[in-house]
Amino acid sequence: MNSRSPSSSGLLPLPFPGTPSSSWRLYRARLSAFMRDPNTSVLVAFWLFGLINNILYVLLLTAAQDLVGPSIPKALVLLADVMPSFLTKLVAPYFIHLVPYSIRILVFVALSSGGMLLVALTPNTQSVGVKMVGVIIASISSGGGELSFLGLTHYYGVNSLAAWGSGTGAAGLVGAGLYVLMTDWLGMSVKNSLLVSALMPGVMLLSFFVILPRERIKQQTGTTGYEPLPGLDRDDSPESEREIDASAASAALLSEPGPSSVTAYHNNHPGDKSASFWVNLRRAKSLFWPYMLPLLLVYVAEYTINQGVAPTLLFPLEQSPFNEYRSFYPFYGFLYQLGVFISRSSTPWFRIHHLYFPSLLQVGNLVLLTLHALLNFIPSVYLVFVVIFWEGLLGGAVYVNTFAEIMDNVPVEDREFSLGATSVSDSGGICIAGFIGMAMEVWLCDWQVQRGRDYCRRVEVS
């Protein structure tokens, strides 16, 4: 018999209905005490940071068809959504440490909301270029936010990193699902859906200024250590160190990677910059074949599918669950994100050590769906649903297992740099796929129209 009380088990003590302790006043007091606990506040704040910082990226990709219409390649939105963030993460580490976190949060919220408002309020009769400016502004905010929030975990311990990673993993599923919910199920217009989304960055203000215990942020610069919150790091034994390594690895696997690890490496090893450059270049070369290439392949394949092929995977409406052709594309995005979310959470139960096998399977998905767009041999849209979900599973699995393999096989002293350097394959693959997808969608749609399947021309933006 388990004699532990709710409080000793780490659970919020909930009163039973009908008992004297079940009054809302008492429940509210207990809930307030639970939320004021510094450990809980840190986890909630960083989970929300991860969710909100990444959700607009996914939502804009899901809305790509509605933003540019049927005649413009959807990969244009991908490039506008990815490249500014990528460039920000390359440049910002050299100066962003001079800006206080409170100022950064205000800037990021203003940029994200302003970018989304520009996208939402631009009339369809005006140039798509104006909307892309809004996407670029939101992308810059996302890149700076990733650097800043990962840096902020320095002051709050490994559990804050795990919470951030979990939030970024949830952002894909929530972002795609929310857009489908608002536009398809609730019948909201694209404009109103984007206006609602423009309010979401405000959650970061609540997370930083209300939920997060900000006294933990150090005012000095130039320090490399941190004082963990009470209860976050309880043991200095070797066993505890191994658990911390595993926890940090798990968190890193859930988040979208960036060059922040490389930045941290140089900040903590401020030696000869030229010598460090050549040492790191040799390290990067050793990472290319076992880790970087399979990750590059899987991202080129899956984002080419998502932005170049998926807009042409259309069926007669009477053979589908949809009432209009525009509904196919965002639902494909939701299924893809669902697969990614599941597989990114799979490493505690399932590991893949041969990374090229799932990468080549993803290339096979690209070939299969491209051939169907050309030859129309898959008999049901529901089979395409399965393939898109499978695509998400493969993409998330390669991503998460690539970094898990690095954690297992790369020496500790090289691990931080290796994780950051390998993440270049992620962003690089997306950018390559963006250019490929722009050409593929136009070619596939023209091919279909010439053969009497003009569904891609019947897409009407809401």
Tab-separated table of C-alpha atoms in Angstrom:
chain	number	residue	atom	x	y	z
A	1	MET	CA	0.000	0.000	0.000
A	2	ASN	CA	1.386	3.414	-0.946
A	3	SER	CA	1.307	5.619	2.118
A	4	ARG	CA	2.793	8.704	0.511
A	5	SER	CA	0.796	11.873	0.816
A	6	PRO	CA	0.107	13.956	-2.282
A	7	SER	CA	2.603	16.548	-1.193
A	8	SER	CA	5.347	13.989	-0.632
A	9	SER	CA	4.738	12.487	-4.036
A	10	GLY	CA	5.228	15.821	-5.738
A	11	LEU	CA	1.606	16.165	-6.810
A	12	LEU	CA	-0.636	19.150	-6.228
A	13	PRO	CA	-2.906	18.198	-3.285
A	14	LEU	CA	-6.428	18.349	-4.676
A	15	PRO	CA	-9.332	18.269	-2.190
A	16	PHE	CA	-12.109	15.729	-2.701
A	17	PRO	CA	-15.444	17.240	-3.787
A	18	GLY	CA	-17.933	17.596	-0.954
A	19	THR	CA	-15.319	17.703	1.821
A	20	PRO	CA	-14.693	20.800	3.994
A	21	SER	CA	-11.371	21.292	2.224
A	22	SER	CA	-12.972	21.401	-1.214
A	23	SER	CA	-13.925	25.076	-1.126
A	24	TRP	CA	-12.689	27.132	-4.059
A	25	ARG	CA	-10.980	29.544	-1.661
A	26	LEU	CA	-8.802	26.814	-0.174
A	27	TYR	CA	-8.130	25.242	-3.564
A	28	ARG	CA	-7.101	28.613	-4.955
A	29	ALA	CA	-4.720	29.138	-2.028
A	30	ARG	CA	-3.117	25.748	-2.583
A	31	LEU	CA	-2.857	26.331	-6.313
A	32	SER	CA	-1.275	29.717	-5.667
A	33	ALA	CA	1.275	28.178	-3.307
A	34	PHE	CA	2.078	25.498	-5.870
A	35	MET	CA	2.612	28.066	-8.606
A	36	ARG	CA	4.769	30.239	-6.347
A	37	ASP	CA	7.174	27.389	-5.775
A	38	PRO	CA	10.348	28.445	-7.643
A	39	ASN	CA	10.810	25.058	-9.264
A	40	THR	CA	7.287	25.048	-10.674
A	41	SER	CA	7.511	28.666	-11.787
A	42	VAL	CA	10.732	28.026	-13.700
A	43	LEU	CA	9.352	24.981	-15.486
A	44	VAL	CA	6.100	26.722	-16.451
A	45	ALA	CA	7.897	29.865	-17.629
A	46	PHE	CA	10.411	28.046	-19.818
A	47	TRP	CA	7.793	25.707	-21.260
A	48	LEU	CA	5.800	28.754	-22.331
A	49	PHE	CA	8.943	30.409	-23.712
A	50	GLY	CA	9.582	27.366	-25.913
A	51	LEU	CA	5.966	27.106	-27.019
A	52	ILE	CA	5.372	30.752	-27.917
A	53	ASN	CA	8.790	31.421	-29.449
A	54	ASN	CA	8.287	28.595	-31.961
A	55	ILE	CA	4.533	28.451	-32.498
A	56	LEU	CA	4.347	31.364	-34.953
A	57	TYR	CA	6.977	29.725	-37.174
A	58	VAL	CA	4.809	26.609	-37.511
A	59	LEU	CA	1.569	28.557	-37.834
A	60	LEU	CA	2.935	30.665	-40.698
A	61	LEU	CA	4.100	27.575	-42.570
A	62	THR	CA	0.684	25.983	-42.088
A	63	ALA	CA	-0.939	29.165	-43.417
A	64	ALA	CA	1.469	29.457	-46.371
A	65	GLN	CA	-1.158	28.606	-48.971
A	66	ASP	CA	-3.546	31.225	-47.647
A	67	LEU	CA	-0.801	33.841	-47.529
A	68	VAL	CA	0.488	33.598	-51.087
A	69	GLY	CA	-2.412	32.006	-52.973
A	70	PRO	CA	-2.348	29.112	-55.426
A	71	SER	CA	-0.137	30.712	-58.064
A	72	ILE	CA	2.942	31.454	-55.897
A	73	PRO	CA	5.167	28.677	-54.524
A	74	LYS	CA	4.599	28.009	-50.828
A	75	ALA	CA	8.359	27.607	-50.366
A	76	LEU	CA	8.574	31.413	-50.529
A	77	VAL	CA	6.991	31.487	-47.066
A	78	LEU	CA	9.439	28.823	-45.875
A	79	LEU	CA	12.440	30.884	-46.950
A	80	ALA	CA	11.026	34.064	-45.408
A	81	ASP	CA	10.281	32.121	-42.219
A	82	VAL	CA	13.658	30.388	-41.883
A	83	MET	CA	16.508	32.400	-43.372
A	84	PRO	CA	16.148	35.578	-41.229
A	85	SER	CA	16.035	33.445	-38.084
A	86	PHE	CA	19.074	31.478	-39.217
A	87	LEU	CA	21.054	34.646	-39.998
A	88	THR	CA	20.014	36.180	-36.686
A	89	LYS	CA	21.377	33.165	-34.816
A	90	LEU	CA	24.665	33.513	-36.684
A	91	VAL	CA	25.127	37.247	-36.031
A	92	ALA	CA	23.363	38.055	-32.738
A	93	PRO	CA	25.669	36.096	-30.372
A	94	TYR	CA	28.366	38.724	-30.878
A	95	PHE	CA	26.320	41.586	-29.416
A	96	ILE	CA	23.060	40.370	-27.878
A	97	HIS	CA	24.683	39.807	-24.462
A	98	LEU	CA	24.917	43.616	-24.128
A	99	VAL	CA	21.110	43.914	-24.068
A	100	PRO	CA	19.321	43.109	-20.744
A	101	TYR	CA	16.876	40.230	-20.885
A	102	SER	CA	13.930	42.450	-19.940
A	103	ILE	CA	14.598	44.684	-22.947
A	104	ARG	CA	15.024	41.671	-25.218
A	105	ILE	CA	11.652	40.242	-24.196
A	106	LEU	CA	9.912	43.524	-24.977
A	107	VAL	CA	11.627	43.711	-28.376
A	108	PHE	CA	10.813	40.097	-29.260
A	109	VAL	CA	7.143	40.492	-28.345
A	110	ALA	CA	6.903	43.732	-30.336
A	111	LEU	CA	8.556	42.178	-33.394
A	112	SER	CA	6.499	38.978	-33.288
A	113	SER	CA	3.159	40.703	-32.793
A	114	GLY	CA	4.028	43.453	-35.258
A	115	GLY	CA	5.040	40.942	-37.907
A	116	MET	CA	1.850	38.928	-37.470
A	117	LEU	CA	-0.297	42.080	-37.577
A	118	LEU	CA	1.394	43.139	-40.810
A	119	VAL	CA	0.664	39.726	-42.327
A	120	ALA	CA	-2.937	39.693	-41.100
A	121	LEU	CA	-3.876	43.252	-42.058
A	122	THR	CA	-2.338	43.287	-45.534
A	123	PRO	CA	-5.242	43.050	-48.030
A	124	ASN	CA	-5.152	40.214	-50.540
A	125	THR	CA	-5.184	42.807	-53.296
A	126	GLN	CA	-1.756	44.103	-52.253
A	127	SER	CA	1.637	42.579	-52.939
A	128	VAL	CA	2.558	39.293	-51.288
A	129	GLY	CA	5.903	40.981	-50.621
A	130	VAL	CA	4.329	43.071	-47.841
A	131	LYS	CA	3.157	39.894	-46.094
A	132	MET	CA	6.611	38.383	-46.470
A	133	VAL	CA	8.072	41.418	-44.712
A	134	GLY	CA	5.810	40.572	-41.782
A	135	VAL	CA	6.987	36.953	-41.859
A	136	ILE	CA	10.620	38.112	-41.898
A	137	ILE	CA	10.062	40.378	-38.884
A	138	ALA	CA	8.508	37.503	-36.910
A	139	SER	CA	11.367	35.214	-38.003
A	140	ILE	CA	14.016	37.618	-36.696
A	141	SER	CA	12.227	37.634	-33.348
A	142	SER	CA	12.152	33.836	-33.242
A	143	GLY	CA	15.889	33.520	-33.933
A	144	GLY	CA	16.810	36.078	-31.289
A	145	GLY	CA	14.394	34.476	-28.859
A	146	GLU	CA	15.945	31.043	-29.251
A	147	LEU	CA	19.412	32.385	-28.491
A	148	SER	CA	18.185	34.370	-25.511
A	149	PHE	CA	16.025	31.735	-23.883
A	150	LEU	CA	18.674	29.057	-24.245
A	151	GLY	CA	21.140	31.476	-22.685
A	152	LEU	CA	18.663	32.189	-19.899
A	153	THR	CA	18.660	28.505	-18.915
A	154	HIS	CA	22.238	29.128	-17.727
A	155	TYR	CA	20.803	30.718	-14.584
A	156	TYR	CA	18.093	28.170	-13.846
A	157	GLY	CA	19.643	24.721	-14.239
A	158	VAL	CA	19.028	21.724	-16.479
A	159	ASN	CA	15.334	21.414	-15.655
A	160	SER	CA	14.694	24.772	-17.287
A	161	LEU	CA	16.384	23.438	-20.425
A	162	ALA	CA	14.126	20.385	-20.362
A	163	ALA	CA	11.046	22.602	-20.019
A	164	TRP	CA	12.186	24.779	-22.931
A	165	GLY	CA	12.713	21.688	-25.077
A	166	SER	CA	9.292	20.310	-24.235
A	167	GLY	CA	7.669	23.618	-25.150
A	168	THR	CA	9.376	23.755	-28.546
A	169	GLY	CA	8.311	20.187	-29.230
A	170	ALA	CA	4.702	21.062	-28.445
A	171	ALA	CA	4.825	24.192	-30.620
A	172	GLY	CA	4.747	22.221	-33.867
A	173	LEU	CA	1.647	20.272	-32.950
A	174	VAL	CA	-0.182	23.180	-31.310
A	175	GLY	CA	0.666	25.656	-34.088
A	176	ALA	CA	-0.506	23.458	-36.942
A	177	GLY	CA	-3.521	22.170	-35.026
A	178	LEU	CA	-4.603	25.613	-33.912
A	179	TYR	CA	-4.653	26.976	-37.450
A	180	VAL	CA	-6.686	24.007	-38.701
A	181	LEU	CA	-9.050	24.433	-35.741
A	182	MET	CA	-9.626	28.139	-36.338
A	183	THR	CA	-9.952	28.130	-40.125
A	184	ASP	CA	-11.575	24.753	-40.850
A	185	TRP	CA	-13.502	23.712	-37.762
A	186	LEU	CA	-14.484	27.096	-36.297
A	187	GLY	CA	-14.878	28.744	-39.701
A	188	MET	CA	-12.772	31.802	-38.858
A	189	SER	CA	-11.290	33.806	-41.708
A	190	VAL	CA	-7.549	33.708	-42.309
A	191	LYS	CA	-7.330	37.373	-41.300
A	192	ASN	CA	-9.074	36.826	-37.959
A	193	SER	CA	-7.045	33.676	-37.273
A	194	LEU	CA	-3.799	35.576	-37.786
A	195	LEU	CA	-5.053	38.460	-35.640
A	196	VAL	CA	-5.686	36.006	-32.808
A	197	SER	CA	-2.188	34.601	-33.329
A	198	ALA	CA	-0.709	38.112	-33.062
A	199	LEU	CA	-1.816	38.147	-29.409
A	200	MET	CA	0.133	35.008	-28.505
A	201	PRO	CA	3.572	36.628	-28.040
A	202	GLY	CA	2.079	38.533	-25.112
A	203	VAL	CA	2.264	35.265	-23.158
A	204	MET	CA	6.054	35.750	-23.081
A	205	LEU	CA	5.534	38.962	-21.100
A	206	LEU	CA	3.483	37.043	-18.540
A	207	SER	CA	6.077	34.257	-18.412
A	208	PHE	CA	9.048	36.573	-17.904
A	209	PHE	CA	7.670	39.380	-15.752
A	210	VAL	CA	5.134	37.421	-13.668
A	211	ILE	CA	5.881	33.683	-13.579
A	212	LEU	CA	9.678	33.510	-13.787
A	213	PRO	CA	11.560	34.242	-10.527
A	214	ARG	CA	13.805	36.891	-12.082
A	215	GLU	CA	16.018	37.385	-9.035
A	216	ARG	CA	18.001	34.408	-10.299
A	217	ILE	CA	19.252	36.345	-13.315
A	218	LYS	CA	22.757	37.562	-12.592
A	219	GLN	CA	23.551	41.218	-13.180
A	220	GLN	CA	27.271	40.689	-13.679
A	221	THR	CA	28.803	39.606	-16.956
A	222	GLY	CA	31.757	37.392	-17.589
A	223	THR	CA	30.772	34.579	-15.208
A	224	THR	CA	30.450	31.025	-16.360
A	225	GLY	CA	28.785	29.325	-13.421
A	226	TYR	CA	25.269	29.468	-12.030
A	227	GLU	CA	23.601	28.891	-8.738
A	228	PRO	CA	20.867	26.298	-9.197
A	229	LEU	CA	17.452	26.841	-7.749
A	230	PRO	CA	16.755	24.883	-4.569
A	231	GLY	CA	15.773	21.374	-5.494
A	232	LEU	CA	16.867	21.542	-9.134
A	233	ASP	CA	20.321	20.038	-8.549
A	234	ARG	CA	20.367	18.106	-5.323
A	235	ASP	CA	23.381	15.832	-5.610
A	236	ASP	CA	27.005	16.233	-6.606
A	237	SER	CA	27.683	12.514	-6.943
A	238	PRO	CA	28.865	10.954	-10.220
A	239	GLU	CA	25.481	9.279	-10.572
A	240	SER	CA	23.782	12.672	-10.361
A	241	GLU	CA	26.146	14.069	-12.988
A	242	ARG	CA	25.198	11.304	-15.360
A	243	GLU	CA	21.519	11.995	-14.756
A	244	ILE	CA	22.064	15.679	-15.489
A	245	ASP	CA	23.849	14.818	-18.737
A	246	ALA	CA	20.930	12.638	-19.761
A	247	SER	CA	18.390	15.298	-18.832
A	248	ALA	CA	20.231	17.988	-20.737
A	249	ALA	CA	20.549	15.704	-23.739
A	250	SER	CA	16.841	14.927	-23.680
A	251	ALA	CA	15.991	18.616	-23.602
A	252	ALA	CA	18.334	19.456	-26.438
A	253	LEU	CA	16.757	16.790	-28.599
A	254	LEU	CA	13.304	18.304	-28.322
A	255	SER	CA	14.279	21.826	-29.290
A	256	GLU	CA	15.060	23.200	-32.701
A	257	PRO	CA	18.859	23.466	-32.786
A	258	GLY	CA	20.852	26.593	-33.458
A	259	PRO	CA	24.365	27.912	-33.219
A	260	SER	CA	23.941	28.788	-29.553
A	261	SER	CA	26.064	25.829	-28.446
A	262	VAL	CA	28.899	27.055	-30.594
A	263	THR	CA	28.533	30.501	-29.064
A	264	ALA	CA	28.605	29.081	-25.556
A	265	TYR	CA	31.720	27.109	-26.395
A	266	HIS	CA	33.610	30.228	-27.447
A	267	ASN	CA	32.334	32.205	-24.476
A	268	ASN	CA	33.667	29.568	-22.103
A	269	HIS	CA	36.907	28.990	-24.015
A	270	PRO	CA	38.129	32.505	-24.874
A	271	GLY	CA	41.550	31.450	-26.110
A	272	ASP	CA	43.213	32.060	-29.435
A	273	LYS	CA	40.303	32.632	-31.830
A	274	SER	CA	42.221	31.596	-34.952
A	275	ALA	CA	43.449	28.401	-33.324
A	276	SER	CA	39.931	27.656	-32.081
A	277	PHE	CA	38.581	28.171	-35.591
A	278	TRP	CA	40.872	25.551	-37.141
A	279	VAL	CA	40.341	23.119	-34.283
A	280	ASN	CA	36.574	23.452	-34.656
A	281	LEU	CA	36.803	23.121	-38.429
A	282	ARG	CA	38.544	19.762	-38.001
A	283	ARG	CA	35.861	18.744	-35.519
A	284	ALA	CA	33.129	19.729	-37.968
A	285	LYS	CA	34.710	17.650	-40.734
A	286	SER	CA	34.657	14.592	-38.495
A	287	LEU	CA	30.932	15.139	-37.866
A	288	PHE	CA	29.883	15.419	-41.501
A	289	TRP	CA	29.528	11.793	-42.612
A	290	PRO	CA	28.118	10.152	-39.467
A	291	TYR	CA	25.766	12.935	-38.339
A	292	MET	CA	25.487	16.024	-40.535
A	293	LEU	CA	24.792	14.370	-43.892
A	294	PRO	CA	21.891	12.126	-42.776
A	295	LEU	CA	20.304	15.087	-40.967
A	296	LEU	CA	20.761	17.256	-44.052
A	297	LEU	CA	19.187	14.613	-46.298
A	298	VAL	CA	16.125	14.147	-44.133
A	299	TYR	CA	15.448	17.875	-43.879
A	300	VAL	CA	15.909	18.493	-47.603
A	301	ALA	CA	13.511	15.629	-48.365
A	302	GLU	CA	10.774	16.438	-45.836
A	303	TYR	CA	10.660	20.179	-46.403
A	304	THR	CA	10.660	19.664	-50.165
A	305	ILE	CA	7.625	17.438	-49.618
A	306	ASN	CA	5.922	19.926	-47.315
A	307	GLN	CA	6.455	23.069	-49.355
A	308	GLY	CA	6.928	21.803	-52.908
A	309	VAL	CA	4.917	18.592	-53.319
A	310	ALA	CA	2.147	18.686	-50.694
A	311	PRO	CA	0.325	21.684	-52.285
A	312	THR	CA	-0.244	19.511	-55.370
A	313	LEU	CA	-1.435	16.382	-53.511
A	314	LEU	CA	-5.111	17.127	-54.176
A	315	PHE	CA	-8.093	14.866	-54.787
A	316	PRO	CA	-11.681	15.477	-55.910
A	317	LEU	CA	-13.585	16.941	-52.969
A	318	GLU	CA	-16.188	14.178	-53.044
A	319	GLN	CA	-13.377	11.689	-52.381
A	320	SER	CA	-12.046	13.636	-49.400
A	321	PRO	CA	-13.263	14.819	-45.980
A	322	PHE	CA	-12.943	18.471	-47.059
A	323	ASN	CA	-15.341	21.004	-48.525
A	324	GLU	CA	-12.722	23.101	-50.302
A	325	TYR	CA	-9.308	22.514	-51.832
A	326	ARG	CA	-7.491	24.902	-49.505
A	327	SER	CA	-8.159	22.531	-46.588
A	328	PHE	CA	-5.766	19.847	-47.848
A	329	TYR	CA	-2.557	21.782	-47.258
A	330	PRO	CA	-2.988	22.838	-43.582
A	331	PHE	CA	-4.229	19.357	-42.667
A	332	TYR	CA	-1.134	17.801	-44.238
A	333	GLY	CA	0.901	20.180	-42.067
A	334	PHE	CA	-0.953	19.086	-38.946
A	335	LEU	CA	-0.376	15.385	-39.665
A	336	TYR	CA	3.316	16.040	-40.301
A	337	GLN	CA	3.712	17.929	-37.018
A	338	LEU	CA	1.862	15.179	-35.145
A	339	GLY	CA	4.355	12.618	-36.432
A	340	VAL	CA	7.295	14.872	-35.552
A	341	PHE	CA	6.016	15.422	-32.021
A	342	ILE	CA	5.567	11.699	-31.393
A	343	SER	CA	8.955	10.644	-32.743
A	344	ARG	CA	10.851	13.441	-30.990
A	345	SER	CA	9.509	12.086	-27.729
A	346	SER	CA	10.449	8.489	-28.513
A	347	THR	CA	14.091	8.130	-27.450
A	348	PRO	CA	13.374	6.907	-23.888
A	349	TRP	CA	11.708	3.858	-25.477
A	350	PHE	CA	13.143	3.521	-28.966
A	351	ARG	CA	16.530	4.372	-30.430
A	352	ILE	CA	17.841	4.388	-34.003
A	353	HIS	CA	21.608	3.981	-34.366
A	354	HIS	CA	21.867	3.708	-38.166
A	355	LEU	CA	20.865	7.210	-39.208
A	356	TYR	CA	21.158	6.747	-42.955
A	357	PHE	CA	18.377	4.147	-43.066
A	358	PRO	CA	15.500	6.466	-41.997
A	359	SER	CA	17.068	9.317	-44.002
A	360	LEU	CA	16.928	7.249	-47.174
A	361	LEU	CA	13.367	6.201	-46.322
A	362	GLN	CA	12.507	9.892	-46.208
A	363	VAL	CA	14.053	10.391	-49.635
A	364	GLY	CA	11.849	7.465	-50.719
A	365	ASN	CA	8.802	9.351	-49.424
A	366	LEU	CA	9.801	12.325	-51.546
A	367	VAL	CA	10.125	10.122	-54.637
A	368	LEU	CA	6.808	8.347	-53.935
A	369	LEU	CA	4.762	11.507	-53.428
A	370	THR	CA	6.397	13.261	-56.388
A	371	LEU	CA	5.558	10.315	-58.646
A	372	HIS	CA	1.968	10.374	-57.393
A	373	ALA	CA	1.725	14.104	-58.130
A	374	LEU	CA	2.869	13.286	-61.673
A	375	LEU	CA	1.077	9.978	-62.340
A	376	ASN	CA	-1.891	10.005	-59.909
A	377	PHE	CA	-1.692	6.346	-58.862
A	378	ILE	CA	-2.493	6.522	-55.110
A	379	PRO	CA	-6.230	5.718	-55.012
A	380	SER	CA	-7.222	7.485	-51.781
A	381	VAL	CA	-6.327	10.672	-49.959
A	382	TYR	CA	-6.363	8.685	-46.733
A	383	LEU	CA	-3.310	6.780	-47.925
A	384	VAL	CA	-1.599	10.120	-48.497
A	385	PHE	CA	-2.532	11.053	-44.924
A	386	VAL	CA	-0.679	7.948	-43.736
A	387	VAL	CA	2.408	8.774	-45.807
A	388	ILE	CA	2.505	12.362	-44.523
A	389	PHE	CA	2.221	11.156	-40.924
A	390	TRP	CA	4.978	8.600	-41.620
A	391	GLU	CA	7.074	11.432	-43.070
A	392	GLY	CA	6.755	13.320	-39.785
A	393	LEU	CA	7.724	10.232	-37.790
A	394	LEU	CA	10.873	9.722	-39.880
A	395	GLY	CA	11.872	13.387	-39.765
A	396	GLY	CA	11.511	13.672	-36.002
A	397	ALA	CA	13.267	10.333	-35.462
A	398	VAL	CA	16.351	11.268	-37.493
A	399	TYR	CA	16.542	14.636	-35.780
A	400	VAL	CA	16.286	13.336	-32.241
A	401	ASN	CA	18.475	10.268	-32.766
A	402	THR	CA	21.217	12.251	-34.505
A	403	PHE	CA	21.772	14.309	-31.367
A	404	ALA	CA	21.305	11.267	-29.137
A	405	GLU	CA	24.106	9.519	-31.044
A	406	ILE	CA	26.337	12.552	-30.562
A	407	MET	CA	25.630	12.479	-26.817
A	408	ASP	CA	26.545	8.791	-26.753
A	409	ASN	CA	29.613	8.765	-28.984
A	410	VAL	CA	31.306	12.166	-28.897
A	411	PRO	CA	33.724	12.859	-26.001
A	412	VAL	CA	32.393	15.173	-23.313
A	413	GLU	CA	34.899	17.935	-24.089
A	414	ASP	CA	33.742	18.044	-27.742
A	415	ARG	CA	30.052	17.441	-27.168
A	416	GLU	CA	28.806	21.015	-26.790
A	417	PHE	CA	30.464	22.174	-29.999
A	418	SER	CA	29.365	19.046	-31.870
A	419	LEU	CA	25.710	19.533	-31.010
A	420	GLY	CA	25.777	23.122	-32.240
A	421	ALA	CA	27.841	22.425	-35.354
A	422	THR	CA	25.641	19.533	-36.463
A	423	SER	CA	22.556	21.740	-36.186
A	424	VAL	CA	23.779	23.624	-39.278
A	425	SER	CA	22.479	20.643	-41.285
A	426	ASP	CA	18.969	21.340	-40.000
A	427	SER	CA	18.809	24.976	-41.077
A	428	GLY	CA	20.840	24.356	-44.210
A	429	GLY	CA	18.554	21.537	-45.299
A	430	ILE	CA	15.464	23.696	-44.837
A	431	CYS	CA	16.969	26.510	-46.913
A	432	ILE	CA	17.954	24.131	-49.725
A	433	ALA	CA	14.473	22.602	-49.673
A	434	GLY	CA	12.959	26.081	-49.885
A	435	PHE	CA	14.648	26.779	-53.223
A	436	ILE	CA	13.884	23.290	-54.567
A	437	GLY	CA	10.259	23.531	-53.444
A	438	MET	CA	9.681	26.825	-55.234
A	439	ALA	CA	10.534	25.192	-58.562
A	440	MET	CA	8.836	21.858	-57.852
A	441	GLU	CA	5.415	23.208	-56.957
A	442	VAL	CA	5.181	25.295	-60.130
A	443	TRP	CA	6.366	22.385	-62.283
A	444	LEU	CA	4.048	19.803	-60.693
A	445	CYS	CA	1.003	22.078	-60.827
A	446	ASP	CA	1.623	22.927	-64.504
A	447	TRP	CA	2.073	19.217	-65.276
A	448	GLN	CA	-1.246	18.356	-63.622
A	449	VAL	CA	-3.154	21.154	-65.351
A	450	GLN	CA	-1.851	20.081	-68.744
A	451	ARG	CA	-3.266	16.607	-68.076
A	452	GLY	CA	-6.716	17.710	-66.960
A	453	ARG	CA	-6.178	17.748	-63.179
A	454	ASP	CA	-6.547	21.431	-62.408
A	455	TYR	CA	-7.238	21.077	-58.662
A	456	CYS	CA	-4.159	23.172	-57.786
A	457	ARG	CA	-5.720	26.050	-59.744
A	458	ARG	CA	-9.011	25.764	-57.839
A	459	VAL	CA	-7.557	26.627	-54.449
A	460	GLU	CA	-9.335	29.696	-53.122
A	461	VAL	CA	-7.754	31.575	-50.253
A	462	SER	CA	-10.158	32.302	-47.415
